[in-house]
Amino acid sequence: MAEWLFVFAPFILITGAYAGLSNLCLGARVMNSIQPAFSEGSASETARRIDSVAWAAFFIWVGIAMLMGVPWDWFLVGVGVLTLAAQFFHWSMDNKVDLFWIACGVAFLAGGVWMLLQFPWPLAPILIILLGIVLLSKALR
């Protein structure tokens, strides 16, 4: 039963954060109804708020995981969900989506699910090493 709490905690965090973020963004648009909905600073401000909410949700999730002794597999699933949800919210608000964070979110989520299914091969370390190699090769070009 407690394992399902580990699954729902990141969803609850990000859903609550998104609701608060939507209210902030919509409130700002209503107050500035004379100005265009997306002025030059508006999109970057929305992106900054999404990133701030995502980092806050991440630290809350880490704290919950430490207090409750969440196993690594559920922790990785939660981090993957939070990371992918942040990029989804960027996309849904017409902000730039960062492919690096999508790759990280997929790697965390796949690694956590892989560990939950107890496959004999260590997928998460392999994915993280491959991601590091790709990043290193791009940096050295």
Short mmCIF file of N, CA, C and O in Angstrom, two decimals:
data_model
loop_
_atom_site.label_atom_id
_atom_site.label_comp_id
_atom_site.label_asym_id
_atom_site.label_seq_id
_atom_site.Cartn_x
_atom_site.Cartn_y
_atom_site.Cartn_z
N MET A 1 0.83 -1.20 0.00
CA MET A 1 0.00 0.00 0.00
C MET A 1 0.87 1.26 0.00
O MET A 1 0.57 2.20 -0.70
N ALA A 2 1.96 1.24 0.76
CA ALA A 2 2.81 2.43 0.85
C ALA A 2 3.49 2.72 -0.47
O ALA A 2 3.81 3.87 -0.76
N GLU A 3 3.72 1.68 -1.30
CA GLU A 3 4.36 1.91 -2.59
C GLU A 3 3.52 2.83 -3.47
O GLU A 3 4.04 3.62 -4.23
N TRP A 4 2.21 2.70 -3.41
CA TRP A 4 1.36 3.55 -4.24
C TRP A 4 1.44 5.00 -3.81
O TRP A 4 1.28 5.90 -4.62
N LEU A 5 1.71 5.23 -2.54
CA LEU A 5 1.93 6.60 -2.07
C LEU A 5 3.15 7.20 -2.75
O LEU A 5 3.16 8.36 -3.13
N PHE A 6 4.18 6.37 -2.95
CA PHE A 6 5.39 6.84 -3.62
C PHE A 6 5.09 7.26 -5.06
O PHE A 6 5.70 8.16 -5.59
N VAL A 7 4.16 6.55 -5.70
CA VAL A 7 3.81 6.89 -7.08
C VAL A 7 3.01 8.18 -7.12
O VAL A 7 3.24 9.04 -7.98
N PHE A 8 2.07 8.33 -6.21
CA PHE A 8 1.17 9.48 -6.27
C PHE A 8 1.77 10.76 -5.72
O PHE A 8 1.34 11.84 -6.09
N ALA A 9 2.75 10.67 -4.85
CA ALA A 9 3.33 11.88 -4.25
C ALA A 9 3.89 12.84 -5.30
O ALA A 9 3.57 14.03 -5.25
N PRO A 10 4.68 12.39 -6.28
CA PRO A 10 5.15 13.36 -7.29
C PRO A 10 4.00 13.94 -8.12
O PRO A 10 4.02 15.12 -8.47
N PHE A 11 2.99 13.12 -8.44
CA PHE A 11 1.85 13.62 -9.19
C PHE A 11 1.11 14.69 -8.40
O PHE A 11 0.71 15.72 -8.94
N ILE A 12 0.92 14.46 -7.12
CA ILE A 12 0.23 15.44 -6.27
C ILE A 12 1.04 16.72 -6.19
O ILE A 12 0.50 17.82 -6.30
N LEU A 13 2.36 16.58 -6.00
CA LEU A 13 3.23 17.76 -5.94
C LEU A 13 3.14 18.59 -7.22
O LEU A 13 2.94 19.79 -7.18
N ILE A 14 3.30 17.95 -8.36
CA ILE A 14 3.36 18.69 -9.61
C ILE A 14 1.99 19.21 -10.01
O ILE A 14 1.88 20.30 -10.56
N THR A 15 0.91 18.48 -9.70
CA THR A 15 -0.43 18.96 -10.02
C THR A 15 -0.77 20.18 -9.18
O THR A 15 -1.29 21.17 -9.70
N GLY A 16 -0.46 20.13 -7.90
CA GLY A 16 -0.70 21.29 -7.04
C GLY A 16 0.14 22.48 -7.45
O GLY A 16 -0.33 23.62 -7.48
N ALA A 17 1.38 22.21 -7.80
CA ALA A 17 2.26 23.29 -8.25
C ALA A 17 1.76 23.89 -9.55
O ALA A 17 1.79 25.11 -9.75
N TYR A 18 1.29 23.04 -10.47
CA TYR A 18 0.78 23.53 -11.75
C TYR A 18 -0.47 24.38 -11.55
O TYR A 18 -0.63 25.41 -12.20
N ALA A 19 -1.33 23.96 -10.65
CA ALA A 19 -2.54 24.75 -10.39
C ALA A 19 -2.18 26.13 -9.86
O ALA A 19 -2.73 27.14 -10.30
N GLY A 20 -1.22 26.19 -8.96
CA GLY A 20 -0.77 27.48 -8.45
C GLY A 20 -0.09 28.30 -9.52
O GLY A 20 -0.29 29.51 -9.62
N LEU A 21 0.70 27.65 -10.36
CA LEU A 21 1.39 28.35 -11.45
C LEU A 21 0.39 28.89 -12.46
O LEU A 21 0.53 30.01 -12.94
N SER A 22 -0.63 28.10 -12.79
CA SER A 22 -1.65 28.56 -13.74
C SER A 22 -2.36 29.79 -13.20
O SER A 22 -2.62 30.74 -13.94
N ASN A 23 -2.68 29.77 -11.91
CA ASN A 23 -3.35 30.93 -11.31
C ASN A 23 -2.46 32.16 -11.37
O ASN A 23 -2.92 33.26 -11.65
N LEU A 24 -1.16 31.99 -11.10
CA LEU A 24 -0.24 33.13 -11.17
C LEU A 24 -0.16 33.69 -12.58
O LEU A 24 -0.22 34.89 -12.79
N CYS A 25 -0.02 32.80 -13.57
CA CYS A 25 0.11 33.25 -14.95
C CYS A 25 -1.18 33.87 -15.47
O CYS A 25 -1.17 34.90 -16.12
N LEU A 26 -2.31 33.23 -15.17
CA LEU A 26 -3.59 33.78 -15.62
C LEU A 26 -3.90 35.08 -14.91
O LEU A 26 -4.42 36.01 -15.52
N GLY A 27 -3.55 35.17 -13.62
CA GLY A 27 -3.78 36.41 -12.88
C GLY A 27 -2.97 37.55 -13.46
O GLY A 27 -3.45 38.67 -13.58
N ALA A 28 -1.75 37.27 -13.85
CA ALA A 28 -0.91 38.30 -14.45
C ALA A 28 -1.48 38.74 -15.79
O ALA A 28 -1.44 39.92 -16.14
N ARG A 29 -2.05 37.81 -16.56
CA ARG A 29 -2.63 38.17 -17.85
C ARG A 29 -3.88 39.01 -17.68
O ARG A 29 -4.12 39.93 -18.44
N VAL A 30 -4.70 38.69 -16.67
CA VAL A 30 -5.92 39.46 -16.44
C VAL A 30 -5.57 40.87 -15.99
O VAL A 30 -6.15 41.85 -16.45
N MET A 31 -4.58 41.00 -15.10
CA MET A 31 -4.20 42.31 -14.60
C MET A 31 -3.58 43.17 -15.71
O MET A 31 -3.72 44.38 -15.71
N ASN A 32 -2.91 42.56 -16.66
CA ASN A 32 -2.28 43.29 -17.75
C ASN A 32 -3.07 43.11 -19.04
O ASN A 32 -2.51 42.90 -20.10
N SER A 33 -4.40 43.19 -18.95
CA SER A 33 -5.23 42.90 -20.12
C SER A 33 -5.04 43.93 -21.23
O SER A 33 -5.37 43.67 -22.37
N ILE A 34 -4.49 45.09 -20.92
CA ILE A 34 -4.25 46.10 -21.94
C ILE A 34 -3.05 45.69 -22.79
O ILE A 34 -3.02 45.90 -23.99
N GLN A 35 -2.06 45.03 -22.17
CA GLN A 35 -0.88 44.58 -22.88
C GLN A 35 -1.16 43.25 -23.56
O GLN A 35 -2.08 42.53 -23.19
N PRO A 36 -0.36 42.87 -24.58
CA PRO A 36 -0.53 41.56 -25.19
C PRO A 36 -0.29 40.46 -24.16
O PRO A 36 0.47 40.64 -23.21
N ALA A 37 -0.93 39.29 -24.37
CA ALA A 37 -0.81 38.19 -23.42
C ALA A 37 0.63 37.70 -23.30
O ALA A 37 1.06 37.34 -22.22
N PHE A 38 1.37 37.69 -24.40
CA PHE A 38 2.76 37.25 -24.36
C PHE A 38 3.65 38.38 -24.85
O PHE A 38 4.02 38.44 -26.00
N SER A 39 3.99 39.27 -23.94
CA SER A 39 4.97 40.29 -24.30
C SER A 39 6.34 39.65 -24.25
O SER A 39 6.50 38.49 -23.90
N GLU A 40 7.38 40.40 -24.57
CA GLU A 40 8.72 39.82 -24.67
C GLU A 40 9.19 39.22 -23.34
O GLU A 40 9.77 38.17 -23.30
N GLY A 41 8.91 39.86 -22.23
CA GLY A 41 9.34 39.35 -20.93
C GLY A 41 8.40 38.32 -20.35
O GLY A 41 8.74 37.60 -19.45
N SER A 42 7.19 38.23 -20.88
CA SER A 42 6.17 37.36 -20.33
C SER A 42 6.53 35.89 -20.46
O SER A 42 6.38 35.12 -19.53
N ALA A 43 7.00 35.46 -21.63
CA ALA A 43 7.33 34.05 -21.84
C ALA A 43 8.51 33.64 -20.96
O ALA A 43 8.50 32.55 -20.37
N SER A 44 9.51 34.50 -20.85
CA SER A 44 10.66 34.14 -20.01
C SER A 44 10.26 34.13 -18.54
O SER A 44 10.79 33.33 -17.76
N GLU A 45 9.36 35.00 -18.16
CA GLU A 45 8.88 35.01 -16.77
C GLU A 45 8.10 33.73 -16.47
O GLU A 45 8.27 33.13 -15.41
N THR A 46 7.26 33.30 -17.40
CA THR A 46 6.51 32.06 -17.22
C THR A 46 7.47 30.88 -17.15
O THR A 46 7.31 29.99 -16.30
N ALA A 47 8.48 30.85 -18.02
CA ALA A 47 9.47 29.76 -18.00
C ALA A 47 10.22 29.75 -16.68
O ALA A 47 10.47 28.68 -16.11
N ARG A 48 10.57 30.92 -16.17
CA ARG A 48 11.27 31.00 -14.89
C ARG A 48 10.39 30.48 -13.76
O ARG A 48 10.86 29.76 -12.87
N ARG A 49 9.12 30.81 -13.80
CA ARG A 49 8.20 30.32 -12.76
C ARG A 49 8.04 28.81 -12.82
O ARG A 49 8.02 28.13 -11.79
N ILE A 50 7.92 28.27 -14.04
CA ILE A 50 7.81 26.82 -14.18
C ILE A 50 9.05 26.14 -13.61
O ILE A 50 8.95 25.17 -12.87
N ASP A 51 10.22 26.67 -13.95
CA ASP A 51 11.47 26.09 -13.45
C ASP A 51 11.55 26.18 -11.93
O ASP A 51 11.97 25.23 -11.26
N SER A 52 11.13 27.31 -11.38
CA SER A 52 11.15 27.47 -9.92
C SER A 52 10.22 26.49 -9.23
O SER A 52 10.57 25.88 -8.22
N VAL A 53 9.03 26.33 -9.79
CA VAL A 53 8.06 25.38 -9.22
C VAL A 53 8.59 23.95 -9.33
O VAL A 53 8.47 23.15 -8.40
N ALA A 54 9.21 23.63 -10.47
CA ALA A 54 9.75 22.29 -10.67
C ALA A 54 10.87 22.00 -9.67
O ALA A 54 10.91 20.91 -9.08
N TRP A 55 11.76 22.95 -9.46
CA TRP A 55 12.84 22.75 -8.48
C TRP A 55 12.28 22.63 -7.07
O TRP A 55 12.76 21.81 -6.27
N ALA A 56 11.27 23.44 -6.75
CA ALA A 56 10.65 23.34 -5.42
C ALA A 56 10.02 21.96 -5.23
O ALA A 56 10.20 21.33 -4.17
N ALA A 57 9.30 21.48 -6.25
CA ALA A 57 8.67 20.15 -6.16
C ALA A 57 9.75 19.07 -6.03
O ALA A 57 9.57 18.10 -5.29
N PHE A 58 10.87 19.24 -6.73
CA PHE A 58 11.97 18.27 -6.63
C PHE A 58 12.51 18.20 -5.21
O PHE A 58 12.68 17.11 -4.65
N PHE A 59 12.76 19.36 -4.60
CA PHE A 59 13.30 19.35 -3.24
C PHE A 59 12.29 18.81 -2.23
O PHE A 59 12.66 18.12 -1.28
N ILE A 60 11.02 19.09 -2.44
CA ILE A 60 9.98 18.51 -1.58
C ILE A 60 9.98 16.99 -1.72
O ILE A 60 9.89 16.26 -0.74
N TRP A 61 10.09 16.50 -2.98
CA TRP A 61 10.11 15.06 -3.23
C TRP A 61 11.33 14.42 -2.58
O TRP A 61 11.24 13.35 -1.98
N VAL A 62 12.49 15.05 -2.67
CA VAL A 62 13.70 14.51 -2.04
C VAL A 62 13.50 14.44 -0.52
O VAL A 62 13.85 13.44 0.12
N GLY A 63 12.93 15.49 0.06
CA GLY A 63 12.66 15.48 1.50
C GLY A 63 11.70 14.39 1.91
O GLY A 63 11.93 13.68 2.91
N ILE A 64 10.62 14.22 1.14
CA ILE A 64 9.66 13.15 1.42
C ILE A 64 10.34 11.79 1.31
O ILE A 64 10.17 10.92 2.16
N ALA A 65 11.14 11.63 0.27
CA ALA A 65 11.83 10.35 0.05
C ALA A 65 12.78 10.04 1.20
O ALA A 65 12.88 8.89 1.64
N MET A 66 13.48 11.06 1.70
CA MET A 66 14.41 10.84 2.81
C MET A 66 13.66 10.52 4.10
O MET A 66 14.06 9.63 4.86
N LEU A 67 12.59 11.26 4.37
CA LEU A 67 11.83 11.04 5.61
C LEU A 67 11.14 9.69 5.64
O LEU A 67 11.08 9.04 6.68
N MET A 68 10.63 9.26 4.47
CA MET A 68 9.85 8.02 4.44
C MET A 68 10.69 6.81 4.05
O MET A 68 10.17 5.70 4.01
N GLY A 69 11.96 7.02 3.74
CA GLY A 69 12.80 5.89 3.34
C GLY A 69 12.36 5.28 2.01
O GLY A 69 12.31 4.06 1.87
N VAL A 70 12.04 6.14 1.05
CA VAL A 70 11.59 5.67 -0.26
C VAL A 70 12.72 4.91 -0.94
O VAL A 70 13.85 5.40 -1.00
N PRO A 71 12.44 3.72 -1.46
CA PRO A 71 13.49 2.96 -2.16
C PRO A 71 13.93 3.67 -3.45
O PRO A 71 13.19 4.51 -4.00
N TRP A 72 15.13 3.32 -3.94
CA TRP A 72 15.70 3.97 -5.12
C TRP A 72 14.78 3.86 -6.33
O TRP A 72 14.67 4.82 -7.10
N ASP A 73 14.13 2.73 -6.53
CA ASP A 73 13.30 2.57 -7.72
C ASP A 73 12.15 3.58 -7.73
O ASP A 73 11.91 4.26 -8.73
N TRP A 74 11.47 3.74 -6.61
CA TRP A 74 10.36 4.70 -6.54
C TRP A 74 10.88 6.13 -6.58
O TRP A 74 10.23 7.03 -7.13
N PHE A 75 12.04 6.37 -5.98
CA PHE A 75 12.63 7.70 -6.02
C PHE A 75 12.91 8.11 -7.46
O PHE A 75 12.61 9.23 -7.89
N LEU A 76 13.51 7.20 -8.24
CA LEU A 76 13.82 7.51 -9.64
C LEU A 76 12.56 7.72 -10.46
O LEU A 76 12.51 8.61 -11.32
N VAL A 77 11.53 6.94 -10.20
CA VAL A 77 10.24 7.14 -10.90
C VAL A 77 9.71 8.54 -10.58
O VAL A 77 9.26 9.27 -11.48
N GLY A 78 9.76 8.93 -9.32
CA GLY A 78 9.28 10.26 -8.93
C GLY A 78 10.06 11.38 -9.58
O GLY A 78 9.49 12.35 -10.07
N VAL A 79 11.39 11.25 -9.62
CA VAL A 79 12.22 12.28 -10.26
C VAL A 79 11.93 12.34 -11.75
O VAL A 79 11.83 13.43 -12.33
N GLY A 80 11.75 11.18 -12.38
CA GLY A 80 11.41 11.16 -13.80
C GLY A 80 10.07 11.82 -14.08
O GLY A 80 9.93 12.60 -15.03
N VAL A 81 9.09 11.54 -13.24
CA VAL A 81 7.76 12.14 -13.41
C VAL A 81 7.84 13.66 -13.24
O VAL A 81 7.28 14.41 -14.05
N LEU A 82 8.54 14.12 -12.22
CA LEU A 82 8.67 15.56 -11.99
C LEU A 82 9.39 16.24 -13.15
O LEU A 82 8.98 17.32 -13.61
N THR A 83 10.46 15.63 -13.64
CA THR A 83 11.23 16.22 -14.74
C THR A 83 10.40 16.30 -16.02
O THR A 83 10.38 17.34 -16.68
N LEU A 84 9.72 15.21 -16.35
CA LEU A 84 8.91 15.20 -17.57
C LEU A 84 7.70 16.12 -17.43
O LEU A 84 7.30 16.78 -18.40
N ALA A 85 7.13 16.20 -16.24
CA ALA A 85 5.98 17.08 -16.03
C ALA A 85 6.38 18.55 -16.21
O ALA A 85 5.63 19.33 -16.80
N ALA A 86 7.56 18.92 -15.73
CA ALA A 86 8.03 20.30 -15.90
C ALA A 86 8.15 20.64 -17.39
O ALA A 86 7.75 21.72 -17.84
N GLN A 87 8.69 19.70 -18.18
CA GLN A 87 8.82 19.96 -19.61
C GLN A 87 7.46 19.97 -20.30
O GLN A 87 7.23 20.73 -21.24
N PHE A 88 6.54 19.15 -19.82
CA PHE A 88 5.18 19.18 -20.35
C PHE A 88 4.53 20.55 -20.10
O PHE A 88 3.86 21.09 -20.98
N PHE A 89 4.75 21.11 -18.92
CA PHE A 89 4.16 22.41 -18.61
C PHE A 89 4.81 23.52 -19.44
O PHE A 89 4.14 24.46 -19.84
N HIS A 90 6.10 23.40 -19.72
CA HIS A 90 6.74 24.34 -20.64
C HIS A 90 6.05 24.28 -22.01
O HIS A 90 5.71 25.29 -22.60
N TRP A 91 5.86 23.05 -22.48
CA TRP A 91 5.22 22.85 -23.79
C TRP A 91 3.79 23.37 -23.79
O TRP A 91 3.37 24.03 -24.74
N SER A 92 3.03 23.09 -22.74
CA SER A 92 1.62 23.48 -22.69
C SER A 92 1.44 24.99 -22.61
O SER A 92 0.39 25.51 -22.97
N MET A 93 2.45 25.70 -22.14
CA MET A 93 2.38 27.16 -22.06
C MET A 93 3.19 27.83 -23.18
O MET A 93 3.56 28.99 -23.07
N ASP A 94 3.46 27.06 -24.24
CA ASP A 94 4.15 27.57 -25.43
C ASP A 94 5.54 28.11 -25.13
O ASP A 94 5.98 29.07 -25.76
N ASN A 95 6.23 27.52 -24.17
CA ASN A 95 7.61 27.86 -23.88
C ASN A 95 8.51 26.83 -24.55
O ASN A 95 8.06 25.76 -24.95
N LYS A 96 9.79 27.16 -24.64
CA LYS A 96 10.75 26.24 -25.25
C LYS A 96 10.92 25.00 -24.37
O LYS A 96 11.10 25.11 -23.16
N VAL A 97 10.86 23.83 -24.99
CA VAL A 97 11.07 22.57 -24.29
C VAL A 97 12.54 22.20 -24.42
O VAL A 97 13.13 22.30 -25.49
N ASP A 98 13.14 21.79 -23.31
CA ASP A 98 14.56 21.45 -23.28
C ASP A 98 14.74 19.94 -23.47
O ASP A 98 14.34 19.15 -22.60
N LEU A 99 15.30 19.54 -24.60
CA LEU A 99 15.46 18.12 -24.91
C LEU A 99 16.38 17.41 -23.92
O LEU A 99 16.21 16.22 -23.66
N PHE A 100 17.35 18.13 -23.36
CA PHE A 100 18.22 17.53 -22.36
C PHE A 100 17.41 17.04 -21.16
O PHE A 100 17.59 15.92 -20.68
N TRP A 101 16.50 17.88 -20.66
CA TRP A 101 15.71 17.49 -19.49
C TRP A 101 14.70 16.41 -19.83
O TRP A 101 14.35 15.59 -18.97
N ILE A 102 14.23 16.38 -21.07
CA ILE A 102 13.36 15.27 -21.48
C ILE A 102 14.15 13.97 -21.46
O ILE A 102 13.67 12.94 -20.97
N ALA A 103 15.39 14.00 -21.98
CA ALA A 103 16.24 12.80 -21.95
C ALA A 103 16.52 12.37 -20.52
O ALA A 103 16.48 11.16 -20.21
N CYS A 104 16.80 13.32 -19.65
CA CYS A 104 17.04 12.98 -18.23
C CYS A 104 15.79 12.37 -17.60
O CYS A 104 15.88 11.37 -16.88
N GLY A 105 14.64 12.97 -17.85
CA GLY A 105 13.39 12.45 -17.29
C GLY A 105 13.08 11.05 -17.76
O GLY A 105 12.69 10.18 -16.98
N VAL A 106 13.30 10.80 -19.06
CA VAL A 106 13.08 9.46 -19.60
C VAL A 106 14.06 8.47 -18.98
O VAL A 106 13.69 7.35 -18.63
N ALA A 107 15.32 8.89 -18.82
CA ALA A 107 16.32 8.00 -18.22
C ALA A 107 15.96 7.66 -16.77
O ALA A 107 16.04 6.50 -16.36
N PHE A 108 15.56 8.67 -15.99
CA PHE A 108 15.18 8.42 -14.60
C PHE A 108 13.95 7.52 -14.53
O PHE A 108 13.90 6.57 -13.74
N LEU A 109 12.94 7.83 -15.33
CA LEU A 109 11.70 7.05 -15.32
C LEU A 109 11.96 5.61 -15.77
O LEU A 109 11.51 4.66 -15.13
N ALA A 110 12.71 5.44 -16.86
CA ALA A 110 13.01 4.10 -17.35
C ALA A 110 13.85 3.32 -16.33
O ALA A 110 13.59 2.13 -16.09
N GLY A 111 14.82 3.99 -15.72
CA GLY A 111 15.63 3.32 -14.72
C GLY A 111 14.81 2.88 -13.51
O GLY A 111 14.99 1.77 -12.99
N GLY A 112 13.91 3.74 -13.06
CA GLY A 112 13.07 3.39 -11.92
C GLY A 112 12.11 2.26 -12.23
O GLY A 112 11.96 1.31 -11.44
N VAL A 113 11.49 2.31 -13.40
CA VAL A 113 10.57 1.23 -13.80
C VAL A 113 11.36 -0.07 -13.99
O VAL A 113 10.90 -1.15 -13.61
N TRP A 114 12.55 0.03 -14.58
CA TRP A 114 13.40 -1.14 -14.78
C TRP A 114 13.71 -1.80 -13.44
O TRP A 114 13.66 -3.02 -13.32
N MET A 115 14.04 -0.99 -12.44
CA MET A 115 14.34 -1.54 -11.12
C MET A 115 13.10 -2.13 -10.47
O MET A 115 13.17 -3.16 -9.79
N LEU A 116 11.94 -1.48 -10.68
CA LEU A 116 10.69 -2.00 -10.11
C LEU A 116 10.35 -3.37 -10.69
O LEU A 116 9.85 -4.24 -9.98
N LEU A 117 10.61 -3.54 -11.99
CA LEU A 117 10.31 -4.81 -12.64
C LEU A 117 11.38 -5.86 -12.37
O LEU A 117 11.23 -7.01 -12.76
N GLN A 118 12.45 -5.46 -11.71
CA GLN A 118 13.53 -6.34 -11.26
C GLN A 118 14.16 -7.15 -12.40
O GLN A 118 14.38 -8.34 -12.30
N PHE A 119 14.45 -6.45 -13.50
CA PHE A 119 15.19 -7.09 -14.59
C PHE A 119 16.64 -7.26 -14.15
O PHE A 119 17.17 -6.45 -13.39
N PRO A 120 17.32 -8.31 -14.64
CA PRO A 120 18.67 -8.59 -14.15
C PRO A 120 19.75 -7.63 -14.64
O PRO A 120 20.81 -7.55 -14.04
N TRP A 121 19.51 -6.88 -15.72
CA TRP A 121 20.54 -5.98 -16.25
C TRP A 121 20.37 -4.59 -15.67
O TRP A 121 19.25 -4.09 -15.55
N PRO A 122 21.44 -3.91 -15.33
CA PRO A 122 21.35 -2.56 -14.72
C PRO A 122 21.13 -1.48 -15.78
O PRO A 122 22.08 -0.93 -16.34
N LEU A 123 19.88 -1.16 -16.09
CA LEU A 123 19.57 -0.20 -17.15
C LEU A 123 19.89 1.24 -16.77
O LEU A 123 20.47 1.97 -17.56
N ALA A 124 19.53 1.66 -15.56
CA ALA A 124 19.72 3.07 -15.16
C ALA A 124 21.17 3.51 -15.28
O ALA A 124 21.44 4.55 -15.89
N PRO A 125 22.13 2.77 -14.73
CA PRO A 125 23.52 3.22 -14.89
C PRO A 125 23.97 3.26 -16.34
O PRO A 125 24.69 4.18 -16.75
N ILE A 126 23.51 2.31 -17.14
CA ILE A 126 23.89 2.29 -18.56
C ILE A 126 23.31 3.50 -19.27
O ILE A 126 24.01 4.17 -20.05
N LEU A 127 22.04 3.83 -19.01
CA LEU A 127 21.43 5.01 -19.64
C LEU A 127 22.13 6.30 -19.23
O LEU A 127 22.37 7.19 -20.06
N ILE A 128 22.47 6.40 -17.96
CA ILE A 128 23.13 7.61 -17.48
C ILE A 128 24.53 7.74 -18.08
O ILE A 128 24.95 8.83 -18.47
N ILE A 129 25.25 6.63 -18.19
CA ILE A 129 26.57 6.66 -18.82
C ILE A 129 26.45 7.06 -20.29
O ILE A 129 27.22 7.90 -20.79
N LEU A 130 25.48 6.48 -21.01
CA LEU A 130 25.28 6.84 -22.42
C LEU A 130 24.91 8.31 -22.58
O LEU A 130 25.39 8.98 -23.50
N LEU A 131 24.06 8.81 -21.70
CA LEU A 131 23.69 10.23 -21.74
C LEU A 131 24.92 11.10 -21.53
O LEU A 131 25.13 12.10 -22.23
N GLY A 132 25.79 10.73 -20.59
CA GLY A 132 27.01 11.46 -20.36
C GLY A 132 27.95 11.43 -21.55
O GLY A 132 28.57 12.44 -21.90
N ILE A 133 28.04 10.29 -22.22
CA ILE A 133 28.89 10.17 -23.41
C ILE A 133 28.37 11.07 -24.54
O ILE A 133 29.15 11.74 -25.21
N VAL A 134 27.06 11.09 -24.74
CA VAL A 134 26.47 11.94 -25.77
C VAL A 134 26.75 13.41 -25.46
O VAL A 134 27.15 14.18 -26.34
N LEU A 135 26.57 13.81 -24.21
CA LEU A 135 26.83 15.19 -23.82
C LEU A 135 28.30 15.55 -24.00
O LEU A 135 28.64 16.65 -24.48
N LEU A 136 29.19 14.65 -23.63
CA LEU A 136 30.62 14.88 -23.78
C LEU A 136 31.01 15.01 -25.25
O LEU A 136 31.79 15.89 -25.63
N SER A 137 30.44 14.16 -26.08
CA SER A 137 30.77 14.23 -27.52
C SER A 137 30.27 15.54 -28.13
O SER A 137 30.93 16.11 -28.99
N LYS A 138 29.11 16.02 -27.70
CA LYS A 138 28.61 17.31 -28.20
C LYS A 138 29.48 18.47 -27.73
O LYS A 138 29.71 19.42 -28.46
N ALA A 139 29.98 18.36 -26.50
CA ALA A 139 30.80 19.45 -25.96
C ALA A 139 32.16 19.50 -26.63
O ALA A 139 32.76 20.58 -26.74
N LEU A 140 32.68 18.37 -27.08
CA LEU A 140 34.02 18.32 -27.67
C LEU A 140 34.03 18.53 -29.18
O LEU A 140 35.09 18.51 -29.78
N ARG A 141 32.88 18.74 -29.78
CA ARG A 141 32.82 18.98 -31.24
C ARG A 141 33.35 20.33 -31.57
O ARG A 141 33.26 21.31 -30.98
#
